[in-house]
mmCIF file of C-alpha atoms in Angstrom:
data_model
loop_
_atom_site.group_PDB
_atom_site.id
_atom_site.type_symbol
_atom_site.label_atom_id
_atom_site.label_comp_id
_atom_site.label_asym_id
_atom_site.label_seq_id
_atom_site.Cartn_x
_atom_site.Cartn_y
_atom_site.Cartn_z
ATOM 1 C CA MET U 327 91.542 -60.352 -56.491
ATOM 2 C CA ARG U 328 89.780 -60.043 -60.066
ATOM 3 C CA GLY U 329 90.218 -62.639 -62.713
ATOM 4 C CA ASP U 330 92.279 -65.647 -63.424
ATOM 5 C CA ARG U 331 95.062 -63.253 -64.617
ATOM 6 C CA GLU U 332 96.034 -62.270 -60.875
ATOM 7 C CA PHE U 333 95.732 -65.408 -59.844
ATOM 8 C CA ARG U 334 98.114 -67.048 -62.143
ATOM 9 C CA LYS U 335 100.617 -64.046 -61.381
ATOM 10 C CA VAL U 336 99.978 -64.671 -57.889
ATOM 11 C CA ARG U 337 100.488 -68.467 -58.215
ATOM 12 C CA GLN U 338 103.295 -68.009 -60.356
ATOM 13 C CA GLN U 339 105.697 -65.019 -58.702
ATOM 14 C CA GLY U 340 104.126 -65.936 -55.009
ATOM 15 C CA ALA U 341 106.071 -67.260 -51.957
ATOM 16 C CA VAL U 342 104.333 -70.155 -50.180
ATOM 17 C CA VAL U 343 103.897 -70.344 -46.591
ATOM 18 C CA ARG U 344 102.507 -73.445 -45.202
ATOM 19 C CA ASP U 345 100.703 -73.916 -42.306
ATOM 20 C CA PRO U 346 98.287 -76.746 -40.538
ATOM 21 C CA LEU U 347 95.162 -74.811 -41.094
ATOM 22 C CA PHE U 348 95.883 -73.457 -44.329
ATOM 23 C CA THR U 349 98.692 -72.758 -47.579
ATOM 24 C CA LEU U 350 99.042 -68.524 -47.800
ATOM 25 C CA ARG U 351 100.619 -67.424 -51.234
ATOM 26 C CA LEU U 352 101.629 -64.119 -51.564
ATOM 27 C CA THR U 353 103.345 -61.526 -53.381
ATOM 28 C CA GLU U 354 103.974 -57.635 -52.698
ATOM 29 C CA TYR U 355 101.186 -55.110 -53.788
ATOM 30 C CA ARG U 356 101.258 -53.608 -57.257
ATOM 31 C CA PRO U 357 98.821 -51.495 -58.242
ATOM 32 C CA ARG U 358 96.982 -52.747 -61.504
ATOM 33 C CA TYR U 359 97.729 -50.950 -64.837
ATOM 34 C CA GLY U 360 96.107 -47.271 -64.663
ATOM 35 C CA GLU U 361 95.143 -48.054 -60.988
ATOM 36 C CA THR U 362 95.939 -45.337 -58.582
ATOM 37 C CA TRP U 363 98.942 -46.365 -55.719
ATOM 38 C CA GLN U 364 97.042 -47.307 -52.579
ATOM 39 C CA PRO U 365 98.836 -50.098 -50.817
ATOM 40 C CA ARG U 366 96.690 -52.582 -49.094
ATOM 41 C CA ALA U 367 96.408 -56.181 -49.016
ATOM 42 C CA ILE U 368 94.087 -58.241 -51.799
ATOM 43 C CA ILE U 369 93.241 -61.448 -50.749
ATOM 44 C CA GLY U 370 91.330 -64.057 -52.329
ATOM 45 C CA VAL U 371 90.087 -67.540 -50.528
ATOM 46 C CA VAL U 372 89.873 -70.588 -52.789
ATOM 47 C CA ILE U 373 88.330 -73.392 -51.491
ATOM 48 C CA SER U 374 88.290 -76.685 -53.535
ATOM 49 C CA LYS U 375 85.492 -79.105 -53.347
ATOM 50 C CA LYS U 376 88.068 -81.492 -52.897
ATOM 51 C CA THR U 377 88.798 -79.540 -49.787
ATOM 52 C CA LEU U 378 85.870 -79.427 -48.458
ATOM 53 C CA LYS U 379 82.117 -81.270 -50.024
ATOM 54 C CA ARG U 380 79.356 -79.603 -48.753
ATOM 55 C CA ALA U 381 78.744 -76.250 -49.930
ATOM 56 C CA VAL U 382 77.764 -75.176 -46.392
ATOM 57 C CA ASP U 383 81.458 -75.842 -45.225
ATOM 58 C CA ARG U 384 82.662 -74.045 -47.682
ATOM 59 C CA ASN U 385 81.068 -71.004 -46.940
ATOM 60 C CA ARG U 386 81.550 -71.027 -43.882
ATOM 61 C CA ALA U 387 85.185 -71.196 -44.066
ATOM 62 C CA ARG U 388 85.261 -68.854 -46.148
ATOM 63 C CA ARG U 389 83.330 -66.395 -43.762
ATOM 64 C CA ARG U 390 85.863 -67.459 -40.588
ATOM 65 C CA VAL U 391 88.897 -67.091 -42.875
ATOM 66 C CA ARG U 392 87.644 -63.540 -43.704
ATOM 67 C CA GLU U 393 86.260 -62.240 -40.559
ATOM 68 C CA ALA U 394 89.860 -63.554 -39.186
ATOM 69 C CA LEU U 395 91.853 -61.245 -41.896
ATOM 70 C CA ARG U 396 89.601 -58.404 -41.076
ATOM 71 C CA THR U 397 89.904 -58.389 -37.697
ATOM 72 C CA LEU U 398 93.508 -58.903 -37.479
ATOM 73 C CA PRO U 399 95.000 -56.809 -34.769
ATOM 74 C CA GLY U 400 97.842 -54.896 -36.733
ATOM 75 C CA GLY U 401 96.246 -54.869 -39.727
ATOM 76 C CA LEU U 402 97.524 -56.527 -42.997
ATOM 77 C CA PRO U 403 100.620 -55.850 -44.933
ATOM 78 C CA PRO U 404 100.148 -54.553 -48.413
ATOM 79 C CA CYS U 405 100.185 -57.631 -50.548
ATOM 80 C CA ARG U 406 97.991 -59.897 -53.145
ATOM 81 C CA ALA U 407 97.578 -63.294 -51.761
ATOM 82 C CA ILE U 408 95.626 -66.489 -51.989
ATOM 83 C CA LEU U 409 94.405 -68.338 -48.795
ATOM 84 C CA LEU U 410 93.757 -71.992 -49.302
ATOM 85 C CA PRO U 411 92.191 -73.287 -45.944
ATOM 86 C CA ASN U 412 91.972 -76.976 -44.712
ATOM 87 C CA PRO U 413 89.315 -78.499 -43.027
ATOM 88 C CA GLY U 414 90.522 -77.485 -39.939
ATOM 89 C CA VAL U 415 89.465 -74.048 -40.283
ATOM 90 C CA LEU U 416 86.047 -74.820 -39.117
ATOM 91 C CA THR U 417 87.086 -76.622 -35.701
ATOM 92 C CA VAL U 418 90.126 -74.586 -34.760
ATOM 93 C CA PRO U 419 88.731 -71.840 -31.868
ATOM 94 C CA PHE U 420 89.026 -68.238 -33.691
ATOM 95 C CA PRO U 421 91.686 -66.730 -31.906
ATOM 96 C CA ALA U 422 93.978 -70.156 -32.860
ATOM 97 C CA LEU U 423 92.924 -69.246 -36.524
ATOM 98 C CA GLN U 424 94.173 -65.670 -35.862
ATOM 99 C CA ALA U 425 97.273 -66.647 -34.493
ATOM 100 C CA ALA U 426 98.181 -68.832 -37.288
ATOM 101 C CA LEU U 427 97.304 -65.914 -39.744
ATOM 102 C CA ILE U 428 100.155 -63.671 -37.645
ATOM 103 C CA ARG U 429 102.453 -66.135 -37.641
ATOM 104 C CA ALA U 430 101.746 -67.053 -41.405
ATOM 105 C CA LEU U 431 101.972 -63.032 -42.502
ATOM 106 C CA ALA U 432 105.017 -62.641 -40.303
ATOM 107 C CA LYS U 433 106.773 -65.740 -41.952
ATOM 108 C CA ALA U 434 106.627 -64.240 -45.028
ATOM 109 C CA PRO U 435 109.652 -63.654 -47.224
ATOM 110 C CA GLY U 436 109.962 -60.117 -47.987
ATOM 111 C CA ARG U 437 107.913 -58.414 -45.136
ATOM 112 C CA VAL U 438 110.371 -55.912 -43.562
ATOM 113 C CA LYS U 439 109.557 -55.773 -39.952
ATOM 114 C CA LYS U 440 108.031 -52.421 -38.523
ATOM 115 C CA GLY U 441 110.634 -49.868 -37.190
ATOM 116 C CA ALA U 442 113.228 -51.965 -39.341
ATOM 117 C CA GLY U 443 115.399 -48.808 -41.408
ATOM 118 C CA GLY U 444 116.763 -50.118 -44.780
ATOM 119 C CA PRO U 445 115.449 -51.591 -48.058
ATOM 120 C CA LYS U 446 112.442 -53.456 -48.365
ATOM 121 C CA GLY U 447 113.019 -57.086 -49.592
ATOM 122 C CA GLY U 448 115.773 -59.283 -48.823
ATOM 123 C CA ASN U 449 116.432 -61.960 -46.457
ATOM 124 C CA SER U 450 112.385 -62.514 -44.851
ATOM 125 C CA GLY U 451 112.980 -59.492 -43.239
ATOM 126 C CA ARG U 452 116.744 -59.710 -41.307
ATOM 127 C CA SER U 453 118.579 -57.262 -41.296
ATOM 128 C CA GLN U 454 122.235 -57.454 -42.837
ATOM 129 C CA PRO U 455 125.433 -56.763 -40.822
ATOM 130 C CA VAL U 456 127.049 -52.862 -41.210
ATOM 131 C CA SER U 457 130.097 -52.113 -41.124
ATOM 132 C CA VAL U 458 131.002 -48.810 -38.725
ATOM 133 C CA PRO U 459 134.241 -47.571 -39.414
ATOM 134 C CA VAL U 460 136.034 -47.422 -35.819
ATOM 135 C CA THR U 461 137.880 -44.181 -35.028
ATOM 136 C CA GLN U 462 140.491 -43.816 -32.068
ATOM 137 C CA GLY U 463 140.313 -40.777 -29.974
ATOM 138 C CA ASP U 464 141.829 -37.361 -29.926
ATOM 139 C CA SER U 465 146.003 -38.283 -30.722
ATOM 140 C CA SER U 466 146.724 -34.511 -30.413
ATOM 141 C CA ALA U 467 148.164 -34.299 -26.828
#
């Protein structure tokens, strides 16, 4: 993401998913003004000095998270997101980090599960019950 404006929009309008390893704030993908529609994931990784004191640790955490996101099986949903890693990201095994990211992205509100019909958005991808009219068999003898 570029600029304070985009980060501010995600912070204000984004849904929060918390995990012991990180906090994820995300909104749906919208192109910038004048940009063509190319649904993709745009994720900013933010680590404060308060979270990790040493620059070496902040950079290592940032690299681990980026690589975990890049190599996720099934790819990333189109969204704009801010990922705030915790210090545990440095010590957790890499497959566990990927599993946590998959769980967080699956919990994201408004995410439609693959193969689910119907409109986007809604109640965490859960489908609403649909009433189907029941017809009786032929009544002509």
